[in-house]
CSV table of C-alpha atoms in Angstrom, one decimal:
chain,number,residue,atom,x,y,z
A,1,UNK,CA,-4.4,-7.0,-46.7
A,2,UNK,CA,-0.7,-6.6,-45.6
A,3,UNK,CA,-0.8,-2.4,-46.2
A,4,UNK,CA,-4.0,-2.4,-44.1
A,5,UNK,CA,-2.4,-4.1,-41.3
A,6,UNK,CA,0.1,-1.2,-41.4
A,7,UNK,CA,-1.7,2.0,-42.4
A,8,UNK,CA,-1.4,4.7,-40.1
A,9,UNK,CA,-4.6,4.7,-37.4
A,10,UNK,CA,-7.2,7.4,-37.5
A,11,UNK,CA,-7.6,10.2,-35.1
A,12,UNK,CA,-11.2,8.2,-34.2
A,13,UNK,CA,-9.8,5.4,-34.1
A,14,UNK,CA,-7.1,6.0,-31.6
A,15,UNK,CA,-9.5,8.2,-29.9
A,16,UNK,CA,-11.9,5.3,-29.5
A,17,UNK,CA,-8.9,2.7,-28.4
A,18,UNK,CA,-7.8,4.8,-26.1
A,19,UNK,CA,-11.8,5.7,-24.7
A,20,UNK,CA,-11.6,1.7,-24.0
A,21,UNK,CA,-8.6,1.8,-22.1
A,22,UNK,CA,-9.1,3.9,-20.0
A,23,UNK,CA,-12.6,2.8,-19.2
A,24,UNK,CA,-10.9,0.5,-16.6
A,25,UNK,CA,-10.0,2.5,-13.4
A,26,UNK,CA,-7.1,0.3,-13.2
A,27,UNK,CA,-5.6,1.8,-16.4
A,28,UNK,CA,-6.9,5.4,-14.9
A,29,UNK,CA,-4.7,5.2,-11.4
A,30,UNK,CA,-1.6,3.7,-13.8
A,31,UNK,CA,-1.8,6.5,-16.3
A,32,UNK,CA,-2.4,9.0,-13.3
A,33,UNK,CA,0.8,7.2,-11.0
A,34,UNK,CA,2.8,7.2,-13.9
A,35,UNK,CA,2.0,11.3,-14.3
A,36,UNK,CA,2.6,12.4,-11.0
A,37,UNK,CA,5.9,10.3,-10.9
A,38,UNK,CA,7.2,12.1,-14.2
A,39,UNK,CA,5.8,15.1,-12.9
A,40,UNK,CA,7.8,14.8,-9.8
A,41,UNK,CA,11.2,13.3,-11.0
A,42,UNK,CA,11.8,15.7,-14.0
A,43,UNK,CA,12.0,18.7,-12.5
A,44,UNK,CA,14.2,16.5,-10.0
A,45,UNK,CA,16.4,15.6,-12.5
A,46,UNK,CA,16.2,19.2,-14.1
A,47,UNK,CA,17.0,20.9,-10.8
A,48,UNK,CA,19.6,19.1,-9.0
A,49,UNK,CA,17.7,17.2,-6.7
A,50,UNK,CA,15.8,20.4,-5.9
A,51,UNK,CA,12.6,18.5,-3.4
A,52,UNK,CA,9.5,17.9,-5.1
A,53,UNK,CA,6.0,19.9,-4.3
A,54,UNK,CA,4.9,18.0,-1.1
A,55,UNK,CA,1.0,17.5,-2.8
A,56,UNK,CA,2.0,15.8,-5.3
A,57,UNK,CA,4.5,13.5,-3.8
A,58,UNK,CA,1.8,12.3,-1.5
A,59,UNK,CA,-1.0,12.0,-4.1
A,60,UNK,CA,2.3,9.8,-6.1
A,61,UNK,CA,2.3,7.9,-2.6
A,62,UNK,CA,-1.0,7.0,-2.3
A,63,UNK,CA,-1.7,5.9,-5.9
A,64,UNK,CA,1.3,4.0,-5.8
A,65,UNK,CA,-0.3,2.1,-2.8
A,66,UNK,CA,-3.4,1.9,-4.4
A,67,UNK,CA,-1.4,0.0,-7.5
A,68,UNK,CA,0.2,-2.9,-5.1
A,69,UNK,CA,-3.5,-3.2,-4.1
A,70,UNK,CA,-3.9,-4.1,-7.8
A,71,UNK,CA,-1.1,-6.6,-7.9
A,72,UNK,CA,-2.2,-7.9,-4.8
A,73,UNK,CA,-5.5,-9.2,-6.8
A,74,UNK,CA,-3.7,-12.3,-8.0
A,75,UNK,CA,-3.1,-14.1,-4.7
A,76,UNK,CA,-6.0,-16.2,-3.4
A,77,UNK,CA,-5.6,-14.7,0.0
A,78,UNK,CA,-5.9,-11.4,-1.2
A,79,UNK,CA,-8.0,-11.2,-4.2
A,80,UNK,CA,-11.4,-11.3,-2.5
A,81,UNK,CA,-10.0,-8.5,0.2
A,82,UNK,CA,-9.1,-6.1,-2.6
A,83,UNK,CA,-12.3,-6.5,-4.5
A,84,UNK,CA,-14.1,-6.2,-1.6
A,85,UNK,CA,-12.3,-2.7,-1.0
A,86,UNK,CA,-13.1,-1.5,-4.4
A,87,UNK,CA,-16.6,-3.1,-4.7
A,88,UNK,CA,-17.5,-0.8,-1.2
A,89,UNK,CA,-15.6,2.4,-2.6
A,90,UNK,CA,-18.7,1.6,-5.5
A,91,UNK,CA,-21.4,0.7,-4.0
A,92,UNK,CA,-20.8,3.8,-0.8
A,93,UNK,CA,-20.9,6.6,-3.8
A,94,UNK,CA,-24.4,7.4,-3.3
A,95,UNK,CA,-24.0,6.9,0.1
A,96,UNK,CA,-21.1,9.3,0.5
A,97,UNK,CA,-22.8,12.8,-1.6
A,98,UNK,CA,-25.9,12.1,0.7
A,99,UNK,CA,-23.6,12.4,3.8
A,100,UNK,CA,-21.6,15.1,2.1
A,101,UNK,CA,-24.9,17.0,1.3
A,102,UNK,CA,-25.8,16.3,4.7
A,103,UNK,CA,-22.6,18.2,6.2
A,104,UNK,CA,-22.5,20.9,3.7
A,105,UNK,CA,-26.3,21.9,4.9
A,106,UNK,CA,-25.5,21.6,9.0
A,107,UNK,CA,-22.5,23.1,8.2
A,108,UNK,CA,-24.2,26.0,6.5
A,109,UNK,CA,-26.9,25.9,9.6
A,110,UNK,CA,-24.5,26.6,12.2
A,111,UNK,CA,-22.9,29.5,10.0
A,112,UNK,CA,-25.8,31.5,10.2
A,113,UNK,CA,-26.2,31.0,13.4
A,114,UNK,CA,-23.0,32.5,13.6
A,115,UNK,CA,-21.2,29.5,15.8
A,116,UNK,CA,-17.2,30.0,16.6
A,117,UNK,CA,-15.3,27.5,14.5
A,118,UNK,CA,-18.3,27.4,11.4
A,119,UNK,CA,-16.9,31.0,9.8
A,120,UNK,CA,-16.1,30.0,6.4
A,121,UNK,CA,-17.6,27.6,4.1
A,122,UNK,CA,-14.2,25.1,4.6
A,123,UNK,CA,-14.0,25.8,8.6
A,124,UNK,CA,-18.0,24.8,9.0
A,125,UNK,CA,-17.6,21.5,6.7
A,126,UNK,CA,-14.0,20.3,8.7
A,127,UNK,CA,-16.2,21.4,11.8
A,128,UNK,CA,-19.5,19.4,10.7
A,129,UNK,CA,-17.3,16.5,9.5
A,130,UNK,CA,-15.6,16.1,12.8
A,131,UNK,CA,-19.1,16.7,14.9
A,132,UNK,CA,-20.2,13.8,12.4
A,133,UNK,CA,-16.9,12.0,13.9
A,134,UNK,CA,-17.9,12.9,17.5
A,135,UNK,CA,-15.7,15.2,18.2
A,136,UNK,CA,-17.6,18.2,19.3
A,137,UNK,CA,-17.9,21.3,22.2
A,138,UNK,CA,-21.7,21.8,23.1
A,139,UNK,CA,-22.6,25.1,21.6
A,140,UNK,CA,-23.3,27.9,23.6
A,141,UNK,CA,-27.1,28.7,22.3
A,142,UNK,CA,-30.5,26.4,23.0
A,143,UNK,CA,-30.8,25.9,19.2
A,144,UNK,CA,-27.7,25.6,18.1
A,145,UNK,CA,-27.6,22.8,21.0
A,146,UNK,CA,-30.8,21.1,19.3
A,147,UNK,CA,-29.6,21.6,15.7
A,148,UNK,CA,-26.4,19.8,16.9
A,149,UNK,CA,-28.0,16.9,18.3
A,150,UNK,CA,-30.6,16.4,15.2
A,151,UNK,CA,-26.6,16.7,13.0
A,152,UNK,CA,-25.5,14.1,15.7
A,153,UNK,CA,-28.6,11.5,15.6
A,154,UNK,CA,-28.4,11.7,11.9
A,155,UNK,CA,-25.3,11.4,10.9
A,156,UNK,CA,-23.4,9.4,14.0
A,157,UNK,CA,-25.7,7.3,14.3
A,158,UNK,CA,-28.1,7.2,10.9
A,159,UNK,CA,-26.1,7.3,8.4
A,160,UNK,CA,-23.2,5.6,10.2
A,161,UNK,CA,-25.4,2.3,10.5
A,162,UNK,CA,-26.4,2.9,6.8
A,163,UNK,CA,-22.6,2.7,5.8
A,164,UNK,CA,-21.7,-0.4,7.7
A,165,UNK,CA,-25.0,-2.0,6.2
A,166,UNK,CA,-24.2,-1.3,2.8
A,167,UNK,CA,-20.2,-2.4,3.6
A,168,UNK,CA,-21.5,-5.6,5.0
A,169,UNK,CA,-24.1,-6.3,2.3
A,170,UNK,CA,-20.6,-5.6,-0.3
A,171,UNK,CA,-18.9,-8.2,1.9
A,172,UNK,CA,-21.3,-10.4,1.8
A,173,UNK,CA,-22.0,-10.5,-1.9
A,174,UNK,CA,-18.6,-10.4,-2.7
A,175,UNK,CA,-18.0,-13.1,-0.6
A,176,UNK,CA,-20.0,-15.6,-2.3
A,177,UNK,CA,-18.2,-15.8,-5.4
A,178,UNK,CA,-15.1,-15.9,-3.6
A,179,UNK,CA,-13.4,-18.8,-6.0
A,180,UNK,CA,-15.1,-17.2,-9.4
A,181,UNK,CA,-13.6,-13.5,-8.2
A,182,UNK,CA,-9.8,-15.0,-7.2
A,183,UNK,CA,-9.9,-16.5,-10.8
A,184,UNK,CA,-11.7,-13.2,-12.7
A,185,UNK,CA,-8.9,-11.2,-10.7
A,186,UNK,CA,-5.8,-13.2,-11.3
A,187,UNK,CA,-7.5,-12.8,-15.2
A,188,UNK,CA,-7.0,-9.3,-14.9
């Protein structure tokens, strides 16, 4: 019994231990902060102090955030705050490749209409994203002027309501079991 405790692991063993550690996304933005941040200082170290590529300092930044959200989990204060946060990122997936389908197809309307600011496939989704926003110039033509406000009704206001329904509903549910989700958080 004592030689299996210490005989060397499997590939599909290790394979499948690791498949269940990483199955938490928690484990997924440590592994990933951890990357980026030896990604970032050994070069640094290798170079003299040489500065980092911007990108990935900033992606390092935000998923370092995203950890002290983590940690944050085991105050009472905090724990239902954070799992609401992660509970809408969740629940708005569906929501959010409905909306992005949504601007990829006006967006791909007011290209071939030929609209200033829509040229590319990347200029007409920023420009669709921030008509969704609000921000907007009424366009020049009678149907691009319709087509804009059919983008605007649905998405500013459609979809918009839709979102803050489905956060709300999240809040709500979430909520609830505010004592039984501090505990299963501090847990984790």
């Amino acid at each position: 019994a004592r030689a299996r405790m210490h005989a060397p692991l499997s590939c599909r063993a290790v394979a499948r231990k690791l498949a269940a550690h990483f199955s938490s996304g928690w484990n997924l933005i440590d592994a990933a902060a951890l990357g980026l941040m030896l990604a970032l200082l050994v070069p640094w170290f290798a170079n003299g102090g040489t500065a980092p590529a911007p990108e990935a300092s900033a992606c390092a930044s935000v998923l370092s955030w995203v950890k002290l959200l983590g940690f944050l989990r085991a105050f009472r204060p905090m724990a239902a705050l954070v799992a609401v946060l992660f509970e809408v990122a969740k629940d708005t997936r569906p929501f959010l490749f409905i909306l992005l389908t949504t601007l990829c197809g006006f967006g791909g309307a007011f290209s071939a209409l030929g609209e200033e600011g829509y040229e590319t496939f990347g200029r007409a989704l920023h420009s669709t994203y921030m008509l969704a926003l609000g921000e907007f110039d009424v366009m020049p033509r009678t149907f691009a002027q319709v087509l804009q406000a059919v983008c605007l009704l649905f998405v500013l206001i459609v979809m918009m309501n839709l979102l803050i329904a489905l956060i709300s509903d999240t809040f709500e549910r979430v909520q609830e079991k505010e004592g039984a989700q501090f505990q299963l958080e501090r847990a984790r």
